mmCIF file of C-alpha atoms in Angstrom:
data_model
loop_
_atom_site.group_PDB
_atom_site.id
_atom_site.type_symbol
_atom_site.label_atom_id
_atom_site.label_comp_id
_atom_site.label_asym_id
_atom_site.label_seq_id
_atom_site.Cartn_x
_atom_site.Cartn_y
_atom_site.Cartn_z
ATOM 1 C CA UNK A 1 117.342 62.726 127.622
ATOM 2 C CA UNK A 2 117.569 64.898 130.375
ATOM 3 C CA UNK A 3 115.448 67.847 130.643
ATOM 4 C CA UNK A 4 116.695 71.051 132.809
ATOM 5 C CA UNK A 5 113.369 73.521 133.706
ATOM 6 C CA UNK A 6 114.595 76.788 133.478
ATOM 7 C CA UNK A 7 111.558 78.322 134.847
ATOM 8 C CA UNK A 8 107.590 77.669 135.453
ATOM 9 C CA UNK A 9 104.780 80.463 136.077
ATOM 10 C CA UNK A 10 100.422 79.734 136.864
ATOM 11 C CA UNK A 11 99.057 80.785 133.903
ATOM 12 C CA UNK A 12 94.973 80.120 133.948
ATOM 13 C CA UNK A 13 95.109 77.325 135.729
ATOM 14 C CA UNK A 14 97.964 76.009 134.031
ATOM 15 C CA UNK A 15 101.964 76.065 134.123
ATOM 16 C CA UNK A 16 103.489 77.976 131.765
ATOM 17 C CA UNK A 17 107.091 76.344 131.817
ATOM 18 C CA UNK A 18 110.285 76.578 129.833
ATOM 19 C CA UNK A 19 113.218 74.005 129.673
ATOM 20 C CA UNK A 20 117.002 73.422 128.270
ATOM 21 C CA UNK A 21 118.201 70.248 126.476
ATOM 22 C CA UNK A 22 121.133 68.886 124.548
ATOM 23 C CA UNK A 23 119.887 68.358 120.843
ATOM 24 C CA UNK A 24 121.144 65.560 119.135
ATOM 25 C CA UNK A 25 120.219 66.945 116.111
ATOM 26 C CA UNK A 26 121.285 70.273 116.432
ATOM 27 C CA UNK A 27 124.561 69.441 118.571
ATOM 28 C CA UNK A 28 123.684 72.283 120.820
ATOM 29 C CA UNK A 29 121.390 72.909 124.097
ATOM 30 C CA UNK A 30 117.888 74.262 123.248
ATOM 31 C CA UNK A 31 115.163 75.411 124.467
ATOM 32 C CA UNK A 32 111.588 74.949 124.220
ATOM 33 C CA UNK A 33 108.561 76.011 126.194
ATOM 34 C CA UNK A 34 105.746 74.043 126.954
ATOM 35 C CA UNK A 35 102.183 75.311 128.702
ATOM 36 C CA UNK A 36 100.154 72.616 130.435
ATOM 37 C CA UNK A 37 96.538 73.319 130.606
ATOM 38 C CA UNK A 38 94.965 71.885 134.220
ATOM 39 C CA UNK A 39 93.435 68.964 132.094
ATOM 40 C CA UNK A 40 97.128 67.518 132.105
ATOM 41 C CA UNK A 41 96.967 67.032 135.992
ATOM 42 C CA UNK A 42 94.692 63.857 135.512
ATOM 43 C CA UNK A 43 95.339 62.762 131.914
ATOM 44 C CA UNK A 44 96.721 62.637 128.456
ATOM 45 C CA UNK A 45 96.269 65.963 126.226
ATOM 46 C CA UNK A 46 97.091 66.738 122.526
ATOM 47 C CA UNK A 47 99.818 68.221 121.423
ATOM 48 C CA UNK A 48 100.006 71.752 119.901
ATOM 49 C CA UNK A 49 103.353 73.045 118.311
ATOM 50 C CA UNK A 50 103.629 76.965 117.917
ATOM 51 C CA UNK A 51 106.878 77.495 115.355
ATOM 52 C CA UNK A 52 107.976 81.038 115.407
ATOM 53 C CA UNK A 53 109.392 83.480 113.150
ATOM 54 C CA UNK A 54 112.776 85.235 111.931
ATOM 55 C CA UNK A 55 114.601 86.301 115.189
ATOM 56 C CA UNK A 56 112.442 84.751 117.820
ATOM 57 C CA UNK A 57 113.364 82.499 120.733
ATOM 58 C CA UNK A 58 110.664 80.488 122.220
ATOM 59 C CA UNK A 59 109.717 83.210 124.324
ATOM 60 C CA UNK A 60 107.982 85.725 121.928
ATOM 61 C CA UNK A 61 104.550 83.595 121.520
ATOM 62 C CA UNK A 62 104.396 82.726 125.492
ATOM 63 C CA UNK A 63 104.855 86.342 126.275
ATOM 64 C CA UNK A 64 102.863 88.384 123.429
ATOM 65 C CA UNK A 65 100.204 86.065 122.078
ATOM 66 C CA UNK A 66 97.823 85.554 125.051
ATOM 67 C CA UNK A 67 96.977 82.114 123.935
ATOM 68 C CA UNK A 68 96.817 80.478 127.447
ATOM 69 C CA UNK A 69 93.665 81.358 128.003
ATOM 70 C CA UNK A 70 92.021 79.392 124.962
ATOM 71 C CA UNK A 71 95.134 77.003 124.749
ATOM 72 C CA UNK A 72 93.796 76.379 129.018
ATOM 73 C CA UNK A 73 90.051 75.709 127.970
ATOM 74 C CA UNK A 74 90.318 73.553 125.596
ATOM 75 C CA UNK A 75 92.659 71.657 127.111
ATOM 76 C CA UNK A 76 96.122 71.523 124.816
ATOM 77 C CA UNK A 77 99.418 70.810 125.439
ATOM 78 C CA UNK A 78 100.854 73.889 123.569
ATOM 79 C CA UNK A 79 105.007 73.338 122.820
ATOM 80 C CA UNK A 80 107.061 76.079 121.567
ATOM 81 C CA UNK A 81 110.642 75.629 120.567
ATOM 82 C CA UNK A 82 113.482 78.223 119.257
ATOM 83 C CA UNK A 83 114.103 78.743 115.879
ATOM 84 C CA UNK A 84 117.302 77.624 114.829
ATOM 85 C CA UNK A 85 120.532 76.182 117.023
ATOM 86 C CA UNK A 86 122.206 78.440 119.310
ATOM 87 C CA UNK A 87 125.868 79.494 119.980
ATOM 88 C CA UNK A 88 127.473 76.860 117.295
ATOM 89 C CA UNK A 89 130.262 79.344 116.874
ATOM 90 C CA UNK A 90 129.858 78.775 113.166
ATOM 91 C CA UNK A 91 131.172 82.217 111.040
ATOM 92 C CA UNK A 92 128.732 84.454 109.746
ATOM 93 C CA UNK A 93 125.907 82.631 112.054
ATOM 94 C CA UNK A 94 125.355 86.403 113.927
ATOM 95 C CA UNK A 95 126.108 88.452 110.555
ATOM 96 C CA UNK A 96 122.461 89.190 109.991
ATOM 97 C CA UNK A 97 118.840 88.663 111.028
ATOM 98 C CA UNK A 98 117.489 86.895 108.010
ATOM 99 C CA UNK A 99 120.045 84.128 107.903
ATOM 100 C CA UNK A 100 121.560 81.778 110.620
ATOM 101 C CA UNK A 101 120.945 82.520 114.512
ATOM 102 C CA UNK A 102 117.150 82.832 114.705
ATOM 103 C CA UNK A 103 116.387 82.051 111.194
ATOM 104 C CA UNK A 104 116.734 78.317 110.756
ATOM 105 C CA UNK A 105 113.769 78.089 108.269
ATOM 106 C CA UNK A 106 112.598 74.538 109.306
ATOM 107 C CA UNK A 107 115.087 72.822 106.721
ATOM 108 C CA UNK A 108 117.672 70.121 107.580
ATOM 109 C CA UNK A 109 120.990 71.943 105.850
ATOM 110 C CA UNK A 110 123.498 69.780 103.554
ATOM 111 C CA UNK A 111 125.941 72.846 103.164
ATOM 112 C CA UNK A 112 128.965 73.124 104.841
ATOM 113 C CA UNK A 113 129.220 74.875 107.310
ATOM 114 C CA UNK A 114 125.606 74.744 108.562
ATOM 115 C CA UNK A 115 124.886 71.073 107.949
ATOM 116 C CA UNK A 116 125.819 69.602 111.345
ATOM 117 C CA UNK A 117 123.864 72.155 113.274
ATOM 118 C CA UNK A 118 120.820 73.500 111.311
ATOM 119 C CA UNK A 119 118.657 70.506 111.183
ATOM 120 C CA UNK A 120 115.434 72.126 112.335
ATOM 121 C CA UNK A 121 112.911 69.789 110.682
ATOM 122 C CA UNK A 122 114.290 66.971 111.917
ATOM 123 C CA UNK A 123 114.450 68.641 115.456
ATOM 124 C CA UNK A 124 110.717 69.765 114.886
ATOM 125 C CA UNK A 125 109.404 66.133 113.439
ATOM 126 C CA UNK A 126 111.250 64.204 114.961
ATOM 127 C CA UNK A 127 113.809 64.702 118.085
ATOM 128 C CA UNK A 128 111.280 67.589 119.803
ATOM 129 C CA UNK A 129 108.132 65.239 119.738
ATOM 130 C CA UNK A 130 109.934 62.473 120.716
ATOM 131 C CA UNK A 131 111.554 64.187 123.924
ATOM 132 C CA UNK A 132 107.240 65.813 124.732
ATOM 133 C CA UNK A 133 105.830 62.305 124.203
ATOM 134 C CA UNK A 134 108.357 60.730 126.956
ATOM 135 C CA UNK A 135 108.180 63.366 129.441
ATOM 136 C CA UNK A 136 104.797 65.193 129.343
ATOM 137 C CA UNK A 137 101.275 63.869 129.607
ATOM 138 C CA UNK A 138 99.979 63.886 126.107
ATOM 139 C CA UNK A 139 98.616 61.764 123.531
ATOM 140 C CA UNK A 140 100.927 61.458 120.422
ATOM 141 C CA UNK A 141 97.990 60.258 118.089
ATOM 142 C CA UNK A 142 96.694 63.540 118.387
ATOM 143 C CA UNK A 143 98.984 66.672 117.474
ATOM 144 C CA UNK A 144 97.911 69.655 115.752
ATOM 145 C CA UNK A 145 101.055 72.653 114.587
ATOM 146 C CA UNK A 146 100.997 75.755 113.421
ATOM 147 C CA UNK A 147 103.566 79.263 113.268
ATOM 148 C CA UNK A 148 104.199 82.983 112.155
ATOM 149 C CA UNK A 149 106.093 84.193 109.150
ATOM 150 C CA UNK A 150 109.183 81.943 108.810
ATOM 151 C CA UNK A 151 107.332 79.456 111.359
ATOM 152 C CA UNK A 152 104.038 79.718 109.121
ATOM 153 C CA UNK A 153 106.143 78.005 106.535
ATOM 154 C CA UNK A 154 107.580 75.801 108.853
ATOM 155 C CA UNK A 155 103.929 74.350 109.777
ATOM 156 C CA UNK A 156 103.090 74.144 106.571
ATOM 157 C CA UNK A 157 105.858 72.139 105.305
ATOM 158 C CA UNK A 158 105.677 69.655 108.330
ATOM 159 C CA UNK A 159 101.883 69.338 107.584
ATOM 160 C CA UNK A 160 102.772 68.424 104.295
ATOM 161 C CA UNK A 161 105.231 66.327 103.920
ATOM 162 C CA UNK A 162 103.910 64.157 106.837
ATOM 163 C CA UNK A 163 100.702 62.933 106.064
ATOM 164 C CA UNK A 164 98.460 61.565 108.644
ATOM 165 C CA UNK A 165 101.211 63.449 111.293
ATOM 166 C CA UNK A 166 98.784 66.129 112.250
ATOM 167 C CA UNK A 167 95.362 66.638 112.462
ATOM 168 C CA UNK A 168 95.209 70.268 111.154
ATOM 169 C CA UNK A 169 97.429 73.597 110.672
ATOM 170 C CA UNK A 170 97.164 77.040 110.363
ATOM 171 C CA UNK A 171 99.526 79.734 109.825
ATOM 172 C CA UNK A 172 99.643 83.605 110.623
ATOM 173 C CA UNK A 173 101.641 85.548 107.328
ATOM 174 C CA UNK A 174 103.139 82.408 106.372
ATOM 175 C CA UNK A 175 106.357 82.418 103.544
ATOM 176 C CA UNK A 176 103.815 80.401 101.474
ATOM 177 C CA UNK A 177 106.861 80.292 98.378
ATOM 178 C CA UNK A 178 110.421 80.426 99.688
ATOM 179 C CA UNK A 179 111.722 79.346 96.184
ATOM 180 C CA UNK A 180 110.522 82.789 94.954
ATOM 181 C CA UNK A 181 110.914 85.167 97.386
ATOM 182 C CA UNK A 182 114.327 87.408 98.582
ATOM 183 C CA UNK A 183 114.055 85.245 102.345
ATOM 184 C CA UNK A 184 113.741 82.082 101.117
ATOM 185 C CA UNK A 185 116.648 82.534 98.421
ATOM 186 C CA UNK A 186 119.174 83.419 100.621
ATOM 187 C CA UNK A 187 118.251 81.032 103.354
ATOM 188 C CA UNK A 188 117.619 77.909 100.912
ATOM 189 C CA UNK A 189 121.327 78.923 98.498
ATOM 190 C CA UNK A 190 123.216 78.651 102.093
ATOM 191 C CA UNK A 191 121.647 75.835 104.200
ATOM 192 C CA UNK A 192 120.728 74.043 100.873
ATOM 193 C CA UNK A 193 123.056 74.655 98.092
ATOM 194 C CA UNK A 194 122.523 76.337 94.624
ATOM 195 C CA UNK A 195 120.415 73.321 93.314
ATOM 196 C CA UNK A 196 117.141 74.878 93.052
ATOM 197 C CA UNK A 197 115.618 71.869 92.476
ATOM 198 C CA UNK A 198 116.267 70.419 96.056
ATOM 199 C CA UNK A 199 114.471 73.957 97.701
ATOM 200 C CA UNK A 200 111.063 72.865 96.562
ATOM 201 C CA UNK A 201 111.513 69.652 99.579
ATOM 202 C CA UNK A 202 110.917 73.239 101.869
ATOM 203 C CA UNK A 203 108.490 75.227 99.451
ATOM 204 C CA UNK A 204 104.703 74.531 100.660
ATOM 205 C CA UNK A 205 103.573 75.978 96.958
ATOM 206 C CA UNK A 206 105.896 72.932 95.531
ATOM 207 C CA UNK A 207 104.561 70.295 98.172
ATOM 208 C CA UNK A 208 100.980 71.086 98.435
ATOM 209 C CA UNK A 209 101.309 70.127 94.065
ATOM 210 C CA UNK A 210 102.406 66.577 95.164
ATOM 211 C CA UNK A 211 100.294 66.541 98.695
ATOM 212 C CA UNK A 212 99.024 63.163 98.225
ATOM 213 C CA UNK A 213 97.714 62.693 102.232
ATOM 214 C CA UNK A 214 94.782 62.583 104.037
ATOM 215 C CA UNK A 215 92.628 65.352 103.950
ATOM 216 C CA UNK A 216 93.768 68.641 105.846
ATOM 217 C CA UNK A 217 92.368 71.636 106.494
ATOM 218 C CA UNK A 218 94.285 74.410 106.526
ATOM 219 C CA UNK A 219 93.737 77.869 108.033
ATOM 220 C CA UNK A 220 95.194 81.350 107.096
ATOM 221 C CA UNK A 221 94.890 84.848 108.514
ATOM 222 C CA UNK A 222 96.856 87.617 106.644
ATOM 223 C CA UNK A 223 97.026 91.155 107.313
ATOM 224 C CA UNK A 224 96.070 93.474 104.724
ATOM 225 C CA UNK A 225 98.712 96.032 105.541
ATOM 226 C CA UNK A 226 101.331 93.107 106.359
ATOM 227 C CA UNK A 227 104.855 95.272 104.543
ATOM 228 C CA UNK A 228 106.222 91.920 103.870
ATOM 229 C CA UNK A 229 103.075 91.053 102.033
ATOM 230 C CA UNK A 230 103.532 94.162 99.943
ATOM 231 C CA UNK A 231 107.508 93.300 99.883
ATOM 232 C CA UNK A 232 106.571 90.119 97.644
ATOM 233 C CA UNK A 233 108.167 88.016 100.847
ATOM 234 C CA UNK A 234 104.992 85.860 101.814
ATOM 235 C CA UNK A 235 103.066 85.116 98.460
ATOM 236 C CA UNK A 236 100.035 83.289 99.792
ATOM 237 C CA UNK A 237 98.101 83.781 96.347
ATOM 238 C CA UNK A 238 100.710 81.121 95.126
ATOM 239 C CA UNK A 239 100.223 78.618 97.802
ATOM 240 C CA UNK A 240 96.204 79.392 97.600
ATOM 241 C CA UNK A 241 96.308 78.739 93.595
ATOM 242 C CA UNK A 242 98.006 75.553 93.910
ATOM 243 C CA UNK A 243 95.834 74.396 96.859
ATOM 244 C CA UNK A 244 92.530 75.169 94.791
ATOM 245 C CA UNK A 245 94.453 73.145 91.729
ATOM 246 C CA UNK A 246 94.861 70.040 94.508
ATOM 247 C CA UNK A 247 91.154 70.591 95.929
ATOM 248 C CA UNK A 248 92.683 70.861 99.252
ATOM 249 C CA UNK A 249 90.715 73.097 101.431
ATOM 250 C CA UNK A 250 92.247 76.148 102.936
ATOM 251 C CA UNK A 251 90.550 78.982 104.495
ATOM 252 C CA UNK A 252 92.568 82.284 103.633
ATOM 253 C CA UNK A 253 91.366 85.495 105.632
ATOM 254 C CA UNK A 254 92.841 88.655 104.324
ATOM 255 C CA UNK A 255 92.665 91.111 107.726
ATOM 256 C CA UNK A 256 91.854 94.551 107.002
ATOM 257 C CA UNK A 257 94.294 97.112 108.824
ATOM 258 C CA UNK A 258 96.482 94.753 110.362
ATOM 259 C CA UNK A 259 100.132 94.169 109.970
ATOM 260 C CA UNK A 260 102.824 91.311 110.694
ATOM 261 C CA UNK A 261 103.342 91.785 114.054
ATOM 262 C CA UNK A 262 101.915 90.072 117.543
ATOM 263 C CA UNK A 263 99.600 92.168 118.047
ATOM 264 C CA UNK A 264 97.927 90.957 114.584
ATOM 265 C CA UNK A 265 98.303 87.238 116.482
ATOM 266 C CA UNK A 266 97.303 88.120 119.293
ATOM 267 C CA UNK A 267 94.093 89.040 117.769
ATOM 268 C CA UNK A 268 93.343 85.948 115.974
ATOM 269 C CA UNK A 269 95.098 83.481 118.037
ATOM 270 C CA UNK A 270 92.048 82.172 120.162
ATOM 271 C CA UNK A 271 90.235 81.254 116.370
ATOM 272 C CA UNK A 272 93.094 79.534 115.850
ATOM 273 C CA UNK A 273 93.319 77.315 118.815
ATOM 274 C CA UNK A 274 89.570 76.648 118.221
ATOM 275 C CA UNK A 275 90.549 75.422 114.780
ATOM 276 C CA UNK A 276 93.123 72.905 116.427
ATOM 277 C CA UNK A 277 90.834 71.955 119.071
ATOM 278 C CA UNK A 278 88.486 70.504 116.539
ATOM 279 C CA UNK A 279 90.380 68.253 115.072
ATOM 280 C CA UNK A 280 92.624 67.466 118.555
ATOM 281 C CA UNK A 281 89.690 66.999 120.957
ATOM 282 C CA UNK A 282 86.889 65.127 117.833
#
């Protein structure tokens, strides 16, 4: 698969670099970015995958978050792709914000007309690692993800429906219940039909009930004053009930005074990477 690099930039020590690929999945070029630390000049690192949230490209972490830095000294591979396919030419894919262009929620669609194109957890399990593991220096045994908002749910539900896949998550304002909640409605009744019973494959509340993996330890940061937390859009108390039901460990840190934007990740994000590094670099 070829890859085309689009651009590359120093970045403590590192290469910050993005590139541009034809998806077989998502029967579209993409891109992705990917940082390598100065460890990667002389051997194998592990993999961290960053999924964003509603309207983001892969640029918005590399350029707000200030993760090199941590991402540099610990030595991670850190890969960050876009959020749903691009220019499909599908109707209604541009209509609005929540739903279509930069909003593929991490599912693989069965509806007509999104199925051929919106296949974003197969692009993010499968077809994405795949294309890293053949063309960068890392070790595929060891692979860590985690995401914002939309792309907090998206970590989650990778975590958890792939057991043993990666060593740990974490999620800034994750959409903990999608089944429940005005975002996850819309998005799951288009990409995935009005069977409600086929939305909980994409609900981390629903998976984390059947979870029946290795352990994982999951990591949470919330802002306090987070208006989609107040909007009823992110629900983590659900997620957190059903993960105390399953005795699975998860470490949920309600931030006073911050909100759902970057600089609320930007804050956190070096904890975060330390969390990763502990399980990538053990």
């Amino acid at each position: 698969m070829a890859l085309k690099q689009i651009s590359s930039n120093k970045c403590f020590g590192g290469l910050q670099k993005v590139f541009e690929h034809d998806s077989v999945e998502l029967n579209c070029k993409m891109k992705f970015a990917v940082y390598l630390p100065p460890k990667a000049e002389t051997g194998k690192c592990p993999a961290l995958y960053w999924l964003s949230g509603l309207t983001c490209t892969e640029q918005n972490f590399i350029s707000k978050s200030g993760y090199h830095q941590a991402a540099s000294e610990h030595g991670l591979v850190v890969i960050a792709p876009d959020t749903s396919p691009r220019g499909c030419n599908i109707k209604g894919e541009d209509e609005s914000w929540d739903f279509g262009t930069g909003a593929g929620f991490y599912v693989d669609a069965t509806e007509d007309p999104w199925k051929t194109n919106y296949r974003m957890y197969s692009y993010v399990t499968e077809e994405l690692p795949q294309l890293i593991n053949a063309n960068f220096p890392v070790d595929p045994q060891r692979t860590s993800i985690f995401g914002h908002s939309m792309g907090g749910h998206g970590a989650l539900i990778c975590a958890l429906k792939n057991p043993g896949k990666y060593k740990s998550v974490s999620a800034f304002a994750p959409i903990c219940n999608p089944v429940l909640c005005p975002w996850g409605k819309k998005a799951f009744s288009g990409y995935l039909g009005t069977d409600q019973s086929k939305w909980k494959a994409y609900d981390a509340t629903h998976l984390v009930k059947s979870y029946p993996g290795s352990q994982l330890d999951i990591l949470i940061d919330q802002g306090k004053d987070d208006q989609f937390l107040l909007d009823g859009q992110l629900l983590p108390d659900n997620f957190i009930a059903a993960c105390t039901e399953k005795k699975i460990p998860v470490v949920f840190r309600l931030q006073e005074g911050y909100d759902h934007s970057y600089y609320f990740i930007a804050t956190f994000i070096t904890d975060h990477i330390r969390h990763h590094a502990k399980y990538l670099n053990a």
